[in-house]
Tab-separated table of C-alpha atoms and ligand atoms in Angstrom:
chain	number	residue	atom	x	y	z
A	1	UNK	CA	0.000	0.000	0.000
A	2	UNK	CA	1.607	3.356	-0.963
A	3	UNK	CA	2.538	5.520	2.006
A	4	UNK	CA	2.267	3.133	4.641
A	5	UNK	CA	4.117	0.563	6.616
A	6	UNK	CA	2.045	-2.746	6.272
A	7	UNK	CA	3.163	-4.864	9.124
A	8	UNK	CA	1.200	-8.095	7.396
A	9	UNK	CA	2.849	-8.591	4.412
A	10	UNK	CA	6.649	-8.138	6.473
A	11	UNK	CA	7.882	-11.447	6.984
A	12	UNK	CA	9.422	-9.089	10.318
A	13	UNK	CA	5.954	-9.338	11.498
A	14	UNK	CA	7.193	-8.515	15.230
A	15	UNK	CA	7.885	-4.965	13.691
A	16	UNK	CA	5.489	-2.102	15.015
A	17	UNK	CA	2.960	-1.219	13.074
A	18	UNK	CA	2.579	2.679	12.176
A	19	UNK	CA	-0.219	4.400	10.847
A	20	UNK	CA	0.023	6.142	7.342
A	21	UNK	CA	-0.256	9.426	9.229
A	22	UNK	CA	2.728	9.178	11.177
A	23	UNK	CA	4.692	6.952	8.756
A	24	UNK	CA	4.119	9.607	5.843
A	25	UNK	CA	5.275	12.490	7.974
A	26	UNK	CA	8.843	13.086	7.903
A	27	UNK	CA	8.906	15.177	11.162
A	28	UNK	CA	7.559	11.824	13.268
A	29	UNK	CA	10.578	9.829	11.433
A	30	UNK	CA	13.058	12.263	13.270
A	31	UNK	CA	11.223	12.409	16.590
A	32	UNK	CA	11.336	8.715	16.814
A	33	UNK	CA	14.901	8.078	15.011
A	34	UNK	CA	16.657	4.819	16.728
A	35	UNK	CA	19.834	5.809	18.822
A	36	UNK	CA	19.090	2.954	21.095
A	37	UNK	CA	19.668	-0.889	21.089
A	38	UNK	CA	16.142	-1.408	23.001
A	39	UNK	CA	14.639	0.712	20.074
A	40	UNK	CA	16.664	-0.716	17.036
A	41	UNK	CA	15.063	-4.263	18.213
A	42	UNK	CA	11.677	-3.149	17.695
A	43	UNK	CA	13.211	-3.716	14.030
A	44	UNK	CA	15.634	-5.860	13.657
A	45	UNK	CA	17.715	-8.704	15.367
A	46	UNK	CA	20.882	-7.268	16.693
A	47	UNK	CA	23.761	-9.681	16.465
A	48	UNK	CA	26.428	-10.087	18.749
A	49	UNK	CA	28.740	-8.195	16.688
A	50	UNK	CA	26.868	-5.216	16.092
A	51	UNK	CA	25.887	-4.982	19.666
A	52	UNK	CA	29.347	-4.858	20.437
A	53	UNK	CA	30.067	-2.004	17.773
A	54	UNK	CA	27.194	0.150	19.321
A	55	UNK	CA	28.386	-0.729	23.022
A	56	UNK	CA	31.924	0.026	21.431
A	57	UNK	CA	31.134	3.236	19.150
A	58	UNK	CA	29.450	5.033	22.601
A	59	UNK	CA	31.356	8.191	22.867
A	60	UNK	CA	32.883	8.094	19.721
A	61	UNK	CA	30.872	7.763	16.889
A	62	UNK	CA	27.012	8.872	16.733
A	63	UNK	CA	24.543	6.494	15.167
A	64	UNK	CA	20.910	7.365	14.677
A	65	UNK	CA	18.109	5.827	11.976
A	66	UNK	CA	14.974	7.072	10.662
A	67	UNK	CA	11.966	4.140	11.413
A	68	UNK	CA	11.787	4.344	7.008
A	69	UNK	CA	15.355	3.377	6.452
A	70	UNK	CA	15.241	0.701	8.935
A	71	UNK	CA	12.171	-0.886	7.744
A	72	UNK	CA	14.044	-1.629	4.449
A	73	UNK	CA	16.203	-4.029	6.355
A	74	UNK	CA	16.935	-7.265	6.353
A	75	UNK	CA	15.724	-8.440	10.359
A	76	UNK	CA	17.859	-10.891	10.728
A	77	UNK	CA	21.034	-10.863	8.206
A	78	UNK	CA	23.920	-8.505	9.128
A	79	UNK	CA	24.920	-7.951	5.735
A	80	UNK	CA	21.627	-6.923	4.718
A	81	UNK	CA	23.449	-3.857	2.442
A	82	UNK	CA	20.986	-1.045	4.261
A	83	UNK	CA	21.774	-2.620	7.569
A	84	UNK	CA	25.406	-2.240	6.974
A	85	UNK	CA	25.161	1.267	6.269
A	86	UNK	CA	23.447	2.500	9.355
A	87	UNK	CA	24.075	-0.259	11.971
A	88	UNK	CA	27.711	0.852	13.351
A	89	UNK	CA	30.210	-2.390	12.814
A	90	UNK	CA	33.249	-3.164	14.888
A	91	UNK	CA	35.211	-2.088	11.573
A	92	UNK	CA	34.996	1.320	12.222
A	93	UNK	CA	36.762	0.982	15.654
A	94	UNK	CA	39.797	-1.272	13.905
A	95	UNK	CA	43.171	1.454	12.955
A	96	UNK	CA	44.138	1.466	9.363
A	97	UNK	CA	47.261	2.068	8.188
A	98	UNK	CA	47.012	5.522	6.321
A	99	UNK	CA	43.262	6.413	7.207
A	100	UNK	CA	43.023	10.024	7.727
A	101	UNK	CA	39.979	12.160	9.591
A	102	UNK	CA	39.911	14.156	6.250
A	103	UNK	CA	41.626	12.876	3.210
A	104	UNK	CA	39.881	15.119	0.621
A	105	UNK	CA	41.234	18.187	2.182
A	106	UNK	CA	37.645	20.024	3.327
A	107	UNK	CA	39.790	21.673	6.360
A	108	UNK	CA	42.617	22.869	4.122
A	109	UNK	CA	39.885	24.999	1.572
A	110	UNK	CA	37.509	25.514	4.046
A	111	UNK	CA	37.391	30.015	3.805
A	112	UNK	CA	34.753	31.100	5.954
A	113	UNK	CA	32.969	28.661	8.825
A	114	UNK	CA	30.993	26.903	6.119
A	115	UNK	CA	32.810	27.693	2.830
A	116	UNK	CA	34.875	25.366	0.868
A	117	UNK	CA	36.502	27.042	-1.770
A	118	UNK	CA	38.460	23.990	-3.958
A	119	UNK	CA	37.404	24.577	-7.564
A	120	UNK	CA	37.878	27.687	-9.280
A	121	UNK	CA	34.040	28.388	-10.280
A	122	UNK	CA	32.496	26.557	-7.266
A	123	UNK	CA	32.160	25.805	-3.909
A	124	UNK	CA	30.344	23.742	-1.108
A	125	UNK	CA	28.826	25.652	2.082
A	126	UNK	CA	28.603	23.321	5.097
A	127	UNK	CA	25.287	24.053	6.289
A	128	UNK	CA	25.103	21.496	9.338
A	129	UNK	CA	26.041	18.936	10.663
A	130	UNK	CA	22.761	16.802	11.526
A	131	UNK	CA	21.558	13.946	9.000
A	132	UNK	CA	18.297	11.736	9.491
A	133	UNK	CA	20.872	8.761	9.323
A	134	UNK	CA	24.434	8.834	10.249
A	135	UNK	CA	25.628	6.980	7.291
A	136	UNK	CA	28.785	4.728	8.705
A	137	UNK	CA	30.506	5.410	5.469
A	138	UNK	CA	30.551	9.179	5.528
A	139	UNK	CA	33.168	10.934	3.876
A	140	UNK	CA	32.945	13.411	6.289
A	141	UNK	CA	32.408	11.071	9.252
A	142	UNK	CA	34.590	13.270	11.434
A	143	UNK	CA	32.071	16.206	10.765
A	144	UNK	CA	28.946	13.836	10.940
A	145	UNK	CA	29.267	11.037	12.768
A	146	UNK	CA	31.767	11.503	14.983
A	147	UNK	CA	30.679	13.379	18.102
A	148	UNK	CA	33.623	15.367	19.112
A	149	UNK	CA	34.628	16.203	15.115
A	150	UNK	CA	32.059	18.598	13.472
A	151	UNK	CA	34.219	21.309	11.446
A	152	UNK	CA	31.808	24.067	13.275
A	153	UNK	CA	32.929	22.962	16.834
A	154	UNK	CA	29.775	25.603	18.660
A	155	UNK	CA	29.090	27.663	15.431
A	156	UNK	CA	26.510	25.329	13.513
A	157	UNK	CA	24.212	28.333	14.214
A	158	UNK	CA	25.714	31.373	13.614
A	159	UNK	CA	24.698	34.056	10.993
A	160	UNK	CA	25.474	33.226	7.610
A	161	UNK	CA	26.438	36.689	6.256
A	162	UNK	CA	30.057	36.093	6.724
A	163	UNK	CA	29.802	32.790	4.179
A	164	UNK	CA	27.650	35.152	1.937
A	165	UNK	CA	29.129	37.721	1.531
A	166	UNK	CA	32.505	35.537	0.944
A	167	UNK	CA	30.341	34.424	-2.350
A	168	UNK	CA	29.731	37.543	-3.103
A	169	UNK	CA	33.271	39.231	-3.306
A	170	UNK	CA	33.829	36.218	-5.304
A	171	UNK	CA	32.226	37.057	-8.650
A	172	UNK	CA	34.225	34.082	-10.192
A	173	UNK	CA	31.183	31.723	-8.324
A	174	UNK	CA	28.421	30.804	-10.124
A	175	UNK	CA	27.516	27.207	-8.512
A	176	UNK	CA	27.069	26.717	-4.713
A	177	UNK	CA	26.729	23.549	-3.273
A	178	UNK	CA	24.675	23.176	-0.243
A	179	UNK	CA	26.214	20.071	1.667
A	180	UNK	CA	26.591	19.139	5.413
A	181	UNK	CA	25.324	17.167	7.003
A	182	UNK	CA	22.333	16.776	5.484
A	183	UNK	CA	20.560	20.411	4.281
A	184	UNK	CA	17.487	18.977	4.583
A	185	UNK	CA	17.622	18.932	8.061
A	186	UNK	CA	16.844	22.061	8.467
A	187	UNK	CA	13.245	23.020	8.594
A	188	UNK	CA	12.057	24.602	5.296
A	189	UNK	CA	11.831	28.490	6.359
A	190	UNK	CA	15.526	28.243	7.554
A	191	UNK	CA	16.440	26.737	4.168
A	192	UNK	CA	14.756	29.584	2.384
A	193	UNK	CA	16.402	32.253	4.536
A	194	UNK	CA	19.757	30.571	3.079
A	195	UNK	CA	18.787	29.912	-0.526
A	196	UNK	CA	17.020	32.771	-0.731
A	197	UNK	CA	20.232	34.883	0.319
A	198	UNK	CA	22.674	32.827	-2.348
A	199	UNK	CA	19.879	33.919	-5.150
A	200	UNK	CA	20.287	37.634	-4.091
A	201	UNK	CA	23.659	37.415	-5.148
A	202	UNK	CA	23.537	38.075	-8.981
A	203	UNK	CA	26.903	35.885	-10.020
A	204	UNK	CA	25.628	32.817	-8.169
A	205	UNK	CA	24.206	30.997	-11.177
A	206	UNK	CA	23.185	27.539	-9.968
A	207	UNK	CA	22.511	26.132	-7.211
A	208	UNK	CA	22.834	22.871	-6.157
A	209	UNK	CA	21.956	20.430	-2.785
A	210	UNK	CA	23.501	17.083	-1.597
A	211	UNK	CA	20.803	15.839	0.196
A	212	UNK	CA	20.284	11.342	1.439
A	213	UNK	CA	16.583	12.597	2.489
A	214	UNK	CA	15.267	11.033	-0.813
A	215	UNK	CA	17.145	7.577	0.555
A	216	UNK	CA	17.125	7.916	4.016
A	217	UNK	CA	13.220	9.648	4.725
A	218	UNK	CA	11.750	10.422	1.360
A	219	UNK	CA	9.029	11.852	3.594
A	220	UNK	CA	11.088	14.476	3.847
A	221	UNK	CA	10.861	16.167	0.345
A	222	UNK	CA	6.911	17.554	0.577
A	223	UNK	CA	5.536	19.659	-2.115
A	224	UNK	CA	5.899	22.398	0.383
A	225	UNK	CA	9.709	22.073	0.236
A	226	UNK	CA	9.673	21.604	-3.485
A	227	UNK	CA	7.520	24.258	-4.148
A	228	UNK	CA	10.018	26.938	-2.174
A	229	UNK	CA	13.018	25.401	-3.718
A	230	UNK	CA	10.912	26.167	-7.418
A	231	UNK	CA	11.344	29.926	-6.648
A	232	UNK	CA	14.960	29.980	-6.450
A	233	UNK	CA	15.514	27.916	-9.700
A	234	UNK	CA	17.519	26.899	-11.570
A	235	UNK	CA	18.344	24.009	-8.555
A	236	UNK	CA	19.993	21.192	-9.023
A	237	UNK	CA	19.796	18.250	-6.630
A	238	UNK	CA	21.827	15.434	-6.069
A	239	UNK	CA	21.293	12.238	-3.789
A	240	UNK	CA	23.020	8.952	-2.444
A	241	UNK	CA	21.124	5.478	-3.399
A	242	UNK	CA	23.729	2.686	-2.584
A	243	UNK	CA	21.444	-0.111	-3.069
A	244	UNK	CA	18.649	-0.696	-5.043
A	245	UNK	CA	16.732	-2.056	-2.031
A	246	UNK	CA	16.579	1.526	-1.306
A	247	UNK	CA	14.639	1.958	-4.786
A	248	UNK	CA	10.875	1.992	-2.833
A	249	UNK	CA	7.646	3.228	-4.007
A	250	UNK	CA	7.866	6.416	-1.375
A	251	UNK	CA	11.366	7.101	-2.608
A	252	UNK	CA	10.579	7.256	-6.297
A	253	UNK	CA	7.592	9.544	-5.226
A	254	UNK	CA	10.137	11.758	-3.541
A	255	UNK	CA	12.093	12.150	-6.989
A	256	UNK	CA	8.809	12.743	-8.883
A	257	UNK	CA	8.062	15.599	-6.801
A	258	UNK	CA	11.765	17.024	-6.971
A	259	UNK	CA	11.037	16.737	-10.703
A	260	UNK	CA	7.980	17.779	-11.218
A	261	UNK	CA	9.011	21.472	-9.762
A	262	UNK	CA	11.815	21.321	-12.131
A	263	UNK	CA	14.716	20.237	-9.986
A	264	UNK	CA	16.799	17.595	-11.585
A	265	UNK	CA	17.724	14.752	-9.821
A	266	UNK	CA	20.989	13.142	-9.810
A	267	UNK	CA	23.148	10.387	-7.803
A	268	UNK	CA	26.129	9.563	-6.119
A	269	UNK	CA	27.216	6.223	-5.425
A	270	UNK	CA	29.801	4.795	-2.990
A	271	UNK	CA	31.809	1.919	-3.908
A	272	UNK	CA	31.065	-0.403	-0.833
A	273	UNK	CA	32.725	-3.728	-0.169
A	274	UNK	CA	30.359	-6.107	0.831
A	275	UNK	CA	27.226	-3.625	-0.132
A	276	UNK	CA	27.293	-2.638	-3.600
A	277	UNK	CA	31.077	-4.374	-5.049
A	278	UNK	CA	29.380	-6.608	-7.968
A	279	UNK	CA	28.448	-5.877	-11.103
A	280	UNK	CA	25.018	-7.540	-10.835
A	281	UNK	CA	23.764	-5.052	-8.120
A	282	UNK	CA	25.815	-2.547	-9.651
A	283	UNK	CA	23.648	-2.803	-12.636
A	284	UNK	CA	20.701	-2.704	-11.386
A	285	UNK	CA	21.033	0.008	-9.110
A	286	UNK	CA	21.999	2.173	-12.381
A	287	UNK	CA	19.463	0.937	-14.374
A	288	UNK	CA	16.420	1.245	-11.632
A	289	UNK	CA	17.713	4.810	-11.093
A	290	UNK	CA	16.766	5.281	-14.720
A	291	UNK	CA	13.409	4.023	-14.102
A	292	UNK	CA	12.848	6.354	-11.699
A	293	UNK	CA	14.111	9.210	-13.846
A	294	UNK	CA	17.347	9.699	-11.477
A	295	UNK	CA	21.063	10.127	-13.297
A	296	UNK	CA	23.397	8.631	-12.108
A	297	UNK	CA	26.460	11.013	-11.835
A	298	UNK	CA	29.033	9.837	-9.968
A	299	UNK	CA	30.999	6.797	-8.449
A	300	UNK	CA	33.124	7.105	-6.085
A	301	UNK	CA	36.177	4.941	-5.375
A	302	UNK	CA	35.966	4.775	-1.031
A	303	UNK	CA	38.435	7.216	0.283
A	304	UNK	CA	40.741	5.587	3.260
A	305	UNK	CA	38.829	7.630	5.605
A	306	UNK	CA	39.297	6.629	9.099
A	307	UNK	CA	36.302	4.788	10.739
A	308	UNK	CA	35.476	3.958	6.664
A	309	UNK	CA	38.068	2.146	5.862
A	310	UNK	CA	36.568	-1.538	6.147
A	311	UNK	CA	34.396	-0.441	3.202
A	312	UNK	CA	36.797	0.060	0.823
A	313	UNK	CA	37.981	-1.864	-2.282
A	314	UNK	CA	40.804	-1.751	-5.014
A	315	UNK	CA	40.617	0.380	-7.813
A	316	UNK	CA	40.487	-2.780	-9.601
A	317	UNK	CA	37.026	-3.670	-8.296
A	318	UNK	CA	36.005	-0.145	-9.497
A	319	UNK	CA	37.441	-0.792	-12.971
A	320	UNK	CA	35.265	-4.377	-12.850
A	321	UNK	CA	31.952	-2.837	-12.503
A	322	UNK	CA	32.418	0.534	-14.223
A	323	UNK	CA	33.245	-2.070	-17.225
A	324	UNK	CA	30.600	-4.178	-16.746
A	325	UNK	CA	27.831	-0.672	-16.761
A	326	UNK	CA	29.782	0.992	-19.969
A	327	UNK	CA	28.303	-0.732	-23.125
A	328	UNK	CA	25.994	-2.901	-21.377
A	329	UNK	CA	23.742	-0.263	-20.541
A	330	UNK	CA	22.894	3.356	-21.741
A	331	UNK	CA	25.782	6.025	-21.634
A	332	UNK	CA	23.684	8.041	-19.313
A	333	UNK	CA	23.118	5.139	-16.627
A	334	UNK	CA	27.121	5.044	-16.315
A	335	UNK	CA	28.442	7.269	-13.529
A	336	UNK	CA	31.879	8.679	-13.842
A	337	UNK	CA	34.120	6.602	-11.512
A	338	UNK	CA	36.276	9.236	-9.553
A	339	UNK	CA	38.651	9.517	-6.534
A	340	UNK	CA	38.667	12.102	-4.034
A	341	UNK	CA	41.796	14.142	-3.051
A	342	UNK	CA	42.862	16.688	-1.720
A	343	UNK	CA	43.887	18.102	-5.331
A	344	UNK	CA	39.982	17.164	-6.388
A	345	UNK	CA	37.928	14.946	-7.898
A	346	UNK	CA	40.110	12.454	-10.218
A	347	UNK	CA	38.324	10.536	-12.858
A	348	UNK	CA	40.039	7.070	-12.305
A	349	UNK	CA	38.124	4.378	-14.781
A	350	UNK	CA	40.164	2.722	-17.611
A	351	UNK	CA	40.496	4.699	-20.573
A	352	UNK	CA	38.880	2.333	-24.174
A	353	UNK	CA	42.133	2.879	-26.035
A	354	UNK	CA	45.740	3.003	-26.339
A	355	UNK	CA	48.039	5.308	-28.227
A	356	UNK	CA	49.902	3.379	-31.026
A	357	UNK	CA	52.444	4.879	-34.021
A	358	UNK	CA	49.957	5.583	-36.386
A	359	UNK	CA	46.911	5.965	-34.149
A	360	UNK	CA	44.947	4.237	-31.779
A	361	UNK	CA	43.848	0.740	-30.635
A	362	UNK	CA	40.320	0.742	-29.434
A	363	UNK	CA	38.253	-2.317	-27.359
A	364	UNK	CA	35.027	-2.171	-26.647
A	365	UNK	CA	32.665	-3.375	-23.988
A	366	UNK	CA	32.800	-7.208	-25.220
A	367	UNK	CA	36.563	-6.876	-25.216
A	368	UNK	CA	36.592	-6.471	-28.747
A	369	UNK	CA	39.846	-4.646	-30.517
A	370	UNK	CA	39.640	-2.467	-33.426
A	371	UNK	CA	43.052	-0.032	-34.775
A	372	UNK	CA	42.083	3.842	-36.144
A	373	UNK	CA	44.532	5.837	-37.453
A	374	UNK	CA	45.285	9.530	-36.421
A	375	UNK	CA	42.336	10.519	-38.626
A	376	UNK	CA	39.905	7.728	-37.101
A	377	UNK	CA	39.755	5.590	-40.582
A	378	UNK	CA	39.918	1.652	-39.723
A	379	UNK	CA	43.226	0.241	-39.924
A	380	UNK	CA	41.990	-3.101	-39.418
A	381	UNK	CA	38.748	-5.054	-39.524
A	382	UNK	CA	36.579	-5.246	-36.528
A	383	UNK	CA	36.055	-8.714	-35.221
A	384	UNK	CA	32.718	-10.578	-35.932
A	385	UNK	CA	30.368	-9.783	-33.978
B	401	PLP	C1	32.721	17.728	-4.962
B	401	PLP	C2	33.025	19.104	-4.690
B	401	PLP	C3	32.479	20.133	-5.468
B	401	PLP	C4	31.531	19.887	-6.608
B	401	PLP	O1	32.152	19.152	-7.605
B	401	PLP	P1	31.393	18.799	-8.957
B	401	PLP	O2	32.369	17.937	-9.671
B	401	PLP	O3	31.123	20.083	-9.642
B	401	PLP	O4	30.132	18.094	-8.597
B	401	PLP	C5	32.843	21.418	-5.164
B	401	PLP	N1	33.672	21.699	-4.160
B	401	PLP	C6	34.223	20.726	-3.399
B	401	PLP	C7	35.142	21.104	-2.304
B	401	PLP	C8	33.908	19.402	-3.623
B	401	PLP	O5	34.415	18.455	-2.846
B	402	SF4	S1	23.586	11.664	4.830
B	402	SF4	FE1	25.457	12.199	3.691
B	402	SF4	S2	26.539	13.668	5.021
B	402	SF4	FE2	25.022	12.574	6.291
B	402	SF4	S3	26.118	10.835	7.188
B	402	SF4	FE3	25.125	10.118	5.290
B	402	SF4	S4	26.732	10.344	3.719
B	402	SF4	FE4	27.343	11.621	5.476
């Protein structure tokens, strides 16, 4: 049934049962988020292991799910791929050699108390530092998840004039990025107040948000907030589906909304181990994005992030399922693989070609091989098909 939570057709059937009023307002998802074993067992069957990591992470590292996200879980397998992402595991309490608190270099551009200034035409404003789940692969788990991090130590709620006006002297901006945290946390007049300010300054040309709300509480994105964000166009949005058990009917109704007020919808996906590192789900997570009318923009290779870095794989695993979307599925379902530095965003996927004397030797997705010369005329004759 659309909008609701029906309790009868879970196989979980010990889970509560909600009704559509509460489950279909987001504000009742936050109010009653899980931060507590005795409350994350009204959903799921904690295992030994992750009652350790909880009993372990106390003090360190925050965790906190909406009632949405953890209905999508698997009740009793720990690598159910939603369960890993919000469940803290004892991974992120194990040292890695190399992990760093921030690897892509936030602290080093950040200009003003919520301006990162990286790029030469753009930058992200760190609105907060609250999100409806604290995803246990965060980038910017120091800022998010862990409790004593937060880049704003007690100034999450000062004025923003400083950060605007920072945009402003900067005529060379024309695309801010509202990030956190989640900006969606904030309650929709608060949001305007700040979107309302970057659209008073004339250079600003786009804006965009990183928001998990459509993932995490789809609730969350109401025609209300749609309809203020339509006033400040052109917005851009883009979200974080890892999975494609995240794909649900009240999610796709999120992104119809977005869309229907005119803000595009894209996606950025994490390279997981043991949550998304196949091509099979791989696949179909790009390919039931398209369904739902969301682009998929980019993947990105898990940064040695410390708390993160159980998650992460080789760049050869990346290079194995970015090869097994290109070809196989439309050019517009295939992210662009990419690494984050501190000296930006790298696009790291294989390259379809080599340089040779006279020109270049191309394969395609079969693992075909075909030579152009310099002026892209056939040197020799492609395989049969
Ligand atoms: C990712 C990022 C951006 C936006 O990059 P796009 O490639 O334009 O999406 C801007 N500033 C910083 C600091 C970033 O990390
Ligand atoms: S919603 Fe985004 S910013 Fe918040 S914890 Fe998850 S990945 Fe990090």
């Amino acid at each position: 049934m659309p909008g609701t939570h029906d309790a009868t057709a879970d196989p979980a059937s010990f889970r509560p049962r909600i009704p559509a009023e509460q489950w279909n307002d987001w504000r009742w998802h936050m109010r009653k988020r899980i931060t507590s074993v005795d409350r994350a067992r009204q959903w799921i069957r904690l295992s030994p292991d992750e009652e350790k990591a909880i009993a372990g992470s106390a003090g360190k590292y925050r965790w906190s799910i909406t009632p949405y996200y953890a209905s999508l879980m698997d009740p009793d397998d720990p690598a159910c791929p939603v369960r890993m992402q919000a469940v803290p595991a004892l991974g992120e309490l194990t040292e890695f050699p190399g992990a760093e608190v921030d690897p892509v270099g936030d602290m080093y551009y950040r200009k003003t108390n919520r301006i990162v200034h990286k790029y030469p035409d753009r930058v992200i404003m760190l609105i907060t530092e609250a999100c409806p789940v604290y995803c246990r692969h965060c980038t910017r788990k120091f800022h998010t998840t862990d409790v004593s991090g937060t880049y704003f130590r007690d100034n999450e709620g000062g004025s923003f004039e400083e950060d605007l006006r920072y945009i402003a002297d900067h005529p060379e901006i024309r695309d801010v990025l509202l990030t956190g945290g989640d900006p969606l946390s904030y309650q929709d007049g608060k949001l305007e107040e700040i979107v309302s300010g970057l659209r008073a300054i004339p250079s600003v040309e786009i804006i965009r948000i990183g928001s998990r709300f459509p993932v995490l509480l789809p609730q969350r994105i109401t025609d209300g907030l749609c309809e203020m964000l339509d006033r400040y166009q052109p917005v851009w949005l883009n979200t974080h589906f890892n999975h494609p058990k995240e794909i649900t009917e009240e999610s796709a109704a999120a992104v119809d909304r977005l869309l229907r007020h005119g803000i595009p919808v894209g996606n950025q996906t994490v390279l997981l181990r043991g949550i998304n590192d196949d091509v099979a789900t791989m696949r179909t997570l790009m390919t039931e994005l398209l369904r739902i009318r969301v682009r998929p923009y980019y993947l990105y290779h898990c940064d040695n992030v410390t708390g993160v870095s159980h998650f992460m794989t080789s760049v050869e695993k990346g290079w194995e399922i970015m090869e097994g979307l290109q070809g196989h599925i439309t050019g517009f379902g295939v992210p662009q693989y990419v690494l984050t530095t501190k000296i930006g965003k790298i696009p790291v996927a294989r390259p379809y070609f080599t340089r040779t004397p006279g020109g270049l030797l191309l394969r395609n997705y079969r693992g075909q091989e075909m030579a152009v010369g310099d002026a892209v005329h056939p040197i020799t004759e492609p395989d049969a098909p």
